[in-house]
XYZ file of C-alpha atoms in Angstrom:
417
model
C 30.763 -0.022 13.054
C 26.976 -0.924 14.278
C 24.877 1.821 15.408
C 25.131 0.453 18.891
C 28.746 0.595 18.761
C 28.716 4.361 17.677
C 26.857 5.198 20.297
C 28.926 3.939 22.578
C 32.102 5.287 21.191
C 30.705 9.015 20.843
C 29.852 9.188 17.026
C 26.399 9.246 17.185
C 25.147 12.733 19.749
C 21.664 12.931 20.637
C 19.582 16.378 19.611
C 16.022 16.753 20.803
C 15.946 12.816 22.393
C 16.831 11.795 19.248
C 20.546 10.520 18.262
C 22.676 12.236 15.278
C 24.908 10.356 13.378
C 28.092 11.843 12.250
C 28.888 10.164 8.967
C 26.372 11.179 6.462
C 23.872 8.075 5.753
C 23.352 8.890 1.925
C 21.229 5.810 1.166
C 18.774 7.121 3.795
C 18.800 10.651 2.279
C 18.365 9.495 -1.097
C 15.349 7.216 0.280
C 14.031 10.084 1.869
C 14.269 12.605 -0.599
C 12.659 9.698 -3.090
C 9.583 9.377 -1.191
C 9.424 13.521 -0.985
C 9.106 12.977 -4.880
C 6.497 10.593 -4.317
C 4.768 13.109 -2.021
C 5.034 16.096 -3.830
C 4.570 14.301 -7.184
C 0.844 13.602 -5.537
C 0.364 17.037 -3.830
C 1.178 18.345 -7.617
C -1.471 16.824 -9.163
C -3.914 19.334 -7.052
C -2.780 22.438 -8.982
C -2.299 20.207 -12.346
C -6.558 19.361 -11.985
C -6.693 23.378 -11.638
C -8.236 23.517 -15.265
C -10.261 20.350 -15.498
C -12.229 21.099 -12.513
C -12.431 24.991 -14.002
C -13.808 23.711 -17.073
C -16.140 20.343 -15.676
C -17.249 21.766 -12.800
C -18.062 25.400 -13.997
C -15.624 26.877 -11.499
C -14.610 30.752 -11.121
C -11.005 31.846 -9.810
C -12.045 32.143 -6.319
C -13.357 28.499 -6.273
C -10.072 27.637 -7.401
C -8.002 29.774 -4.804
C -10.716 27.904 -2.167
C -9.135 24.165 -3.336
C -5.628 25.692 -3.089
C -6.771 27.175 0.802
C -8.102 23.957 1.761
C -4.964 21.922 0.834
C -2.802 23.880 2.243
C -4.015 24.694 5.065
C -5.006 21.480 5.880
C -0.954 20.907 5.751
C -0.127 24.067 6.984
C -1.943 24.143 10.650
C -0.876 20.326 11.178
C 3.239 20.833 9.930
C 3.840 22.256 12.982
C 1.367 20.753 15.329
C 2.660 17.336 13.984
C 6.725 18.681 14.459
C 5.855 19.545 18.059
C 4.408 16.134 19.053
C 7.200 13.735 17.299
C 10.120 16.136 18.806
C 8.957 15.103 22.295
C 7.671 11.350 21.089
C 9.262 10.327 17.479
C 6.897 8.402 15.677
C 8.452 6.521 12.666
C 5.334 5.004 11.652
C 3.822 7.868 11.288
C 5.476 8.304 7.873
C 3.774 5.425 6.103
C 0.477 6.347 8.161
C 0.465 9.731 6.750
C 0.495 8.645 2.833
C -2.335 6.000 3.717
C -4.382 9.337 4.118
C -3.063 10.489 0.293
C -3.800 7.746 -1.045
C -7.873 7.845 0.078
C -7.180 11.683 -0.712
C -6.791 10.872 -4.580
C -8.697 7.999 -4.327
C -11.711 9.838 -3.539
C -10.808 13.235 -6.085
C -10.807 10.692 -8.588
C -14.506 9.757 -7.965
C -15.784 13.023 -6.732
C -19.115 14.093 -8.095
C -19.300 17.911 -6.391
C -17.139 20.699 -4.962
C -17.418 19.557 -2.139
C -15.928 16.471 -2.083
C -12.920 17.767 -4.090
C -12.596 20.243 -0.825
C -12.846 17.005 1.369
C -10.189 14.808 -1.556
C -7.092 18.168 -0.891
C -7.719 18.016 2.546
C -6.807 14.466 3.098
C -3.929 14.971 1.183
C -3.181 18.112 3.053
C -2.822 15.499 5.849
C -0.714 13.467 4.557
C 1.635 15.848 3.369
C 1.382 17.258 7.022
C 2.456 13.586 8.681
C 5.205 13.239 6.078
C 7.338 16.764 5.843
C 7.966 17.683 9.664
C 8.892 13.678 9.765
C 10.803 13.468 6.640
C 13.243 16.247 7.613
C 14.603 15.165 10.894
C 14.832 12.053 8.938
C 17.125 14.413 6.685
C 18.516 16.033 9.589
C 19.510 12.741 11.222
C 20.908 10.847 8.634
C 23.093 14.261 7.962
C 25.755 14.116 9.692
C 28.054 17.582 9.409
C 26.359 18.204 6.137
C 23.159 19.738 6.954
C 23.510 21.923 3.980
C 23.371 19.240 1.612
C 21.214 16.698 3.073
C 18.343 19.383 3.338
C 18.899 20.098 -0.030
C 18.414 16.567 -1.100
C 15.557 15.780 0.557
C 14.047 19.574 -0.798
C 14.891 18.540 -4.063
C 12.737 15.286 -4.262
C 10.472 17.274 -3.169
C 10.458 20.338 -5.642
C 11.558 17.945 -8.593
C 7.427 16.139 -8.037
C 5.704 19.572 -7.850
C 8.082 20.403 -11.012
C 5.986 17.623 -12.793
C 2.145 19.617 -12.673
C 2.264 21.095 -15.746
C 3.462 17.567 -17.421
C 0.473 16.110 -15.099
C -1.891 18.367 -16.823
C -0.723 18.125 -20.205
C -0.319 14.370 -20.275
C -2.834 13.155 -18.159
C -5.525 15.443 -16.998
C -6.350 16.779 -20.430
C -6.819 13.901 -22.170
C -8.195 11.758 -19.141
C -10.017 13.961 -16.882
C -11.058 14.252 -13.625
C -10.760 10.328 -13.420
C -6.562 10.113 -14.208
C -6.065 10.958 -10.638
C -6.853 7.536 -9.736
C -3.139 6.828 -10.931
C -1.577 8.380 -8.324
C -2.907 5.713 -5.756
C -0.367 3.875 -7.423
C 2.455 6.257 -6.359
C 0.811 6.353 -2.806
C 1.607 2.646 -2.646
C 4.983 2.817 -3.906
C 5.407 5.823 -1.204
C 4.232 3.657 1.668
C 6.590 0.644 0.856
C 9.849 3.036 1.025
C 8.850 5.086 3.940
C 8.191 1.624 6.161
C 12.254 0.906 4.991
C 12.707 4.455 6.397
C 10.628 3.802 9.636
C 12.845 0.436 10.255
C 16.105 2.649 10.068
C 14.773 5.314 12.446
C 13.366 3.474 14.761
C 17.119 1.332 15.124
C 18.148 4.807 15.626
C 16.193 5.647 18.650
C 16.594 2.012 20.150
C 20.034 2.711 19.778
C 20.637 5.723 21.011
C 18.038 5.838 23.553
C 20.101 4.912 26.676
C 22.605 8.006 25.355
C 20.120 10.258 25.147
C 18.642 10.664 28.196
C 21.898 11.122 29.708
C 23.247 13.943 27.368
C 21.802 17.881 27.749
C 20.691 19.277 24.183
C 22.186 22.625 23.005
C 19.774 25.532 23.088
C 19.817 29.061 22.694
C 20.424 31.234 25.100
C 17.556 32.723 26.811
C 18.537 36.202 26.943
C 19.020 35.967 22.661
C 14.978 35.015 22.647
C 13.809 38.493 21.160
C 16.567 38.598 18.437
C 15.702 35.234 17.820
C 11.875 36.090 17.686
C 13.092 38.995 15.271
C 14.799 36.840 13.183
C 12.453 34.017 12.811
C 9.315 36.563 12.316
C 11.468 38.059 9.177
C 12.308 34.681 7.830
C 8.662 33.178 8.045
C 7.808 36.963 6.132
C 10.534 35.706 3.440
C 8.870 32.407 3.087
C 5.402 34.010 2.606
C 7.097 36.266 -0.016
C 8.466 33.115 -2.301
C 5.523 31.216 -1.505
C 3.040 33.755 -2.674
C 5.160 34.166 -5.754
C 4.944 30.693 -6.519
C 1.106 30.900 -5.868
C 0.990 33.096 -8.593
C 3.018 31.424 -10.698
C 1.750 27.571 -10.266
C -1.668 28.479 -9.953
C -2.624 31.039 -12.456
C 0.355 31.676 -14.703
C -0.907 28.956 -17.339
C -4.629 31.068 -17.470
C -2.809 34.152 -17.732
C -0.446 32.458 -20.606
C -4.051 30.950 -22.308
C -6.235 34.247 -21.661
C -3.746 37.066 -22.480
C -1.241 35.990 -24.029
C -2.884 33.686 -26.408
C -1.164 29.972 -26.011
C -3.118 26.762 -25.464
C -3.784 25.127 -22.143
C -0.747 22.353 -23.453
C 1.716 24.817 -24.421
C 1.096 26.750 -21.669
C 2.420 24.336 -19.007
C 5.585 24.195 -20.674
C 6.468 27.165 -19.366
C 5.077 25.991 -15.937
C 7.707 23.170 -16.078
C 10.562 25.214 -16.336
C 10.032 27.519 -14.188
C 9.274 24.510 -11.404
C 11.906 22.292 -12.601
C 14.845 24.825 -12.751
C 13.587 25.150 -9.529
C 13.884 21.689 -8.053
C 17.700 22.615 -9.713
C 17.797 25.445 -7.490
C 16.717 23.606 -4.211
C 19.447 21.062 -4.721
C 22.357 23.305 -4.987
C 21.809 26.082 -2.878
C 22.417 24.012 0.090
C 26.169 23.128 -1.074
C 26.385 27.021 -2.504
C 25.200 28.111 1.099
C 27.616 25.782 3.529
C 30.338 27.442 1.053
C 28.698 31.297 0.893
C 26.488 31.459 4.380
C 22.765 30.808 4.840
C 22.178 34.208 4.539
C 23.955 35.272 2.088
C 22.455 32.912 -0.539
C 18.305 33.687 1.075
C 19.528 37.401 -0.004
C 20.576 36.315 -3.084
C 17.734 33.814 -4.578
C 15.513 37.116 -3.723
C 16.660 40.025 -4.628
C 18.309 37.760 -7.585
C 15.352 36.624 -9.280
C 13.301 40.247 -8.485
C 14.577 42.172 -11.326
C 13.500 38.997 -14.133
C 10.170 38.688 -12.341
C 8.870 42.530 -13.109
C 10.126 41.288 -16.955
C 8.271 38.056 -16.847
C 4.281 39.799 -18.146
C 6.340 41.899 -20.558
C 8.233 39.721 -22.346
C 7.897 37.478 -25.750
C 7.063 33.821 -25.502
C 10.743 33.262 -26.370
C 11.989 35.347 -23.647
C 9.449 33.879 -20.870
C 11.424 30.126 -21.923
C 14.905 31.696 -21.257
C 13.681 33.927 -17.996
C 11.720 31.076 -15.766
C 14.141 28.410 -15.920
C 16.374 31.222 -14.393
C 13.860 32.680 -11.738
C 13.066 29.243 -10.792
C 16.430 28.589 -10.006
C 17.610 31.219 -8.421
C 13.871 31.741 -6.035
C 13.884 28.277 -5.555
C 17.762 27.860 -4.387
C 16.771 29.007 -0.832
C 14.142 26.627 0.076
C 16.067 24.355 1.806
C 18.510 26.834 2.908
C 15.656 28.838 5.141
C 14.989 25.472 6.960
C 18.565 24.632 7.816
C 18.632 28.879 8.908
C 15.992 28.040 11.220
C 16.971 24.878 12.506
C 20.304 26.747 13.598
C 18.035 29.478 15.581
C 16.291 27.485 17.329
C 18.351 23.987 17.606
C 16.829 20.971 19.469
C 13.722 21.408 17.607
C 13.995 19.923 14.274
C 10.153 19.097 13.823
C 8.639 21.632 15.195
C 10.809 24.443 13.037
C 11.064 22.103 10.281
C 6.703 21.952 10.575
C 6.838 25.813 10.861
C 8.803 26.820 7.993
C 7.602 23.849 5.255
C 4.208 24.464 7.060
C 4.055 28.023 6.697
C 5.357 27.725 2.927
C 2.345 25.726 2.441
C -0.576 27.877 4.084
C 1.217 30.501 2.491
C 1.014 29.562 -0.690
C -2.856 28.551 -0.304
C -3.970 31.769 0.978
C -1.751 33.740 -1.389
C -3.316 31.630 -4.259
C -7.224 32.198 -2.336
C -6.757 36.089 -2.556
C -4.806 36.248 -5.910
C -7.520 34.362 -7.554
C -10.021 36.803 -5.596
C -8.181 40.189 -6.887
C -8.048 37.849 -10.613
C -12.079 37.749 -10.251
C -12.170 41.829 -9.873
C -9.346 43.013 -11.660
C -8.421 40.463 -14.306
C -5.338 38.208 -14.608
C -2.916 40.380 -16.932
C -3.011 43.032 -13.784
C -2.280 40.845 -10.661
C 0.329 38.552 -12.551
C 2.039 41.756 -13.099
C 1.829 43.040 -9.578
C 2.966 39.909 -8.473
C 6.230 40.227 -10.295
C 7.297 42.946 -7.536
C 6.606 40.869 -4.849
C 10.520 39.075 -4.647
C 11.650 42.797 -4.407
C 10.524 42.457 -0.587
C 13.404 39.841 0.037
C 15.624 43.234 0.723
C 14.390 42.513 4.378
C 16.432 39.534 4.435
C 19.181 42.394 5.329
C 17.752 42.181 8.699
C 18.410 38.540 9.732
C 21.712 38.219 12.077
C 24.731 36.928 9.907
C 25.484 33.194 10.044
C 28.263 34.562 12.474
C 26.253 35.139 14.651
C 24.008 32.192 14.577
C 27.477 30.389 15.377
C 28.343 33.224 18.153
C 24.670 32.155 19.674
C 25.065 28.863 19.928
C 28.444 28.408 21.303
C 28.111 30.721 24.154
C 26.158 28.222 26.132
């Protein structure tokens, strides 16, 4: 059946202006969650450069929690800004527009002679990665169907599988070419830009299909007299986010130092450890949205917290041999919420796939730069083997989770309008 024809029939139902399709388009998810690879792969190479620039450039820790601020705030204050504006107007151009600002973002970090222009180099790619994530999952949400679940958990898990490859980028590039190997990943901007103009054809035959539906159907929203629960509610689920994504500051950013400086390992062997922590945790994304359209949202945000809490205290104490069976496992369970707090959202406030989809990603990402700007702060004036073993406790705080309304209730919410 064409897309025209669905809508006609019933099987495609507008949300936010935008028309849903029923059956679950996996070649568009796949696409999706390919170029969220793509993406991610880039945005990784920022922390992978972490100990080039520390070494070339004569940096301290704080200098390196600045790069980290800059990037991701640069992503983080657009995300939602971004969501907002393509609820009300999708753009689907915007997703190949974004990456052309990536790919002058490495581009010019591959050149750049000072500080400063490695501040200017993150922030363009804090751009693009602001254009492309709000856009890229109501892509995911669209092409969904009933299986929001899973779909966000595909296109998470592009996503988490490219930052899983830093400590690889370090070890196999940056190392042995420098400063200058980021010139590679213009390359992978390219390839980015060619499969998110496929994407931009589908969407936009979307919306020309379903426009004359839309405008005639009334979105579902919450009901107003629910807004300060839902406030509640999305106030301790951003805190949740800021939890993880402060973790995984500490862990991205400065674990590999700590592994070098305390520990003893080289800068090679420590990013082996770096990978599997990250790439257990691309696991993780992938199937906690199955585990949680079997167990409830909630249930499995409780459980990736509290879950991977008691191994993180362990984590500074432990033997090398230990740390390589204990991060593949906190990665994995951490990460398994990640796309499960989007799809949460999404449900409390429904109609707004950008903008929540902006705020949550978004958040993660300003988040995680300011958590790794005042970790590498505390690092300058109390030294590493302390903070990375205060920073263990942090996933403890996901007991709050305890306070978000069941996934009964969600449902309760949103049928009594």
């Amino acid at each position: 059946m064409s897309i025209r024809g669905a809508v006609k029939t019933g099987t495609i139902r507008p949300s936010a202006g935008v028309p849903v399709s029923n059956p679950t388009v996996y070649r568009v998810l796949f696409a999706i969650s390919l170029v969220h690879l793509f993406n991610d792969s880039i945005q990784s190479v920022i922390p992978a450069i972490y100990p080039i620039l520390k070494e070339s450039m004569q940096l301290n820790y704080s200098q390196i929690g600045w790069i980290s601020f800059y990037f991701n705030l640069t992503a983080s204050i657009m995300q939602p800004v971004i969501g907002i504006y393509t609820d009300r107007k999708p753009k689907p151009y915007m997703l190949p527009l974004g990456m052309a600002a990536t790919f002058l973002g490495m581009l010019l970090l591959a050149y750049a002679p000072s500080y400063g222009f490695v501040l200017l180099a993150v922030s363009l790619v804090g751009l693009g990665s602001a254009a492309f994530h709000p856009q890229g999952s109501k892509v995911a949400h669209l092409a969904a169907g009933s299986r929001k679940g899973l779909a966000q958990s595909i296109f998470q898990v592009g996503g988490n599988a490219g930052q899983s490859l830093a400590p690889l980028l370090t070890k196999w590039i940056f190392i042995p070419l420098g400063q200058f190997g980021a010139i590679w990943f213009t390359l992978v901007a390219g390839a980015a830009m060619l499969v998110q103009t496929y994407i931009a054809f589908w969407y936009r035959g979307l919306l020309s299909a379903g426009a004359t539906t839309a405008k005639k159907t009334v979105q579902r929203t919450m009901d107003p007299t629910k807004r300060k629960q839902i406030i509640s509610a999305i106030i301790v689920l951003v805190f949740l986010v800021f939890v993880r994504s402060w973790y995984s500051a500490a862990m991205t950013s400065y674990y590999a130092f700590y592994l070098r400086d305390v520990v003893g390992t080289t800068l090679e062997q420590a990013q082996i450890y770096i990978f599997l922590f990250l790439a257990a945790g691309a696991l993780g994304t992938f199937f906690g949205g199955p585990l949680a359209d079997r167990f409830g949202q909630k249930t499995i945000i409780l459980g990736s917290m509290l879950g991977g809490a008691p191994l993180a205290v362990l984590i500074p104490y432990v033997s090398l041999e230990w740390a390589a069976i204990l991060l593949p496992l906190i990665g994995f369970i951490a990460f398994s919420s990640f796309s499960v707090t989007v799809v949460y959202a999404q449900t409390l406030i429904p109609g707004k796939v950008g903008m929540v989809s902006g705020l949550i990603t978004g958040f993660a990402f300003g988040m995680g730069g300011l958590g790794a700007l005042v970790l590498g702060s505390l690092i300058d004036i109390y030294g590493i083997s302390l903070i990375m073993k205060l920073s263990g406790y942090l996933l403890i705080l996901g007991i709050l989770t305890l306070l978000l309304p069941s996934d009964r209730k969600l449902k309760e919410w949103s049928s009594e309008n």
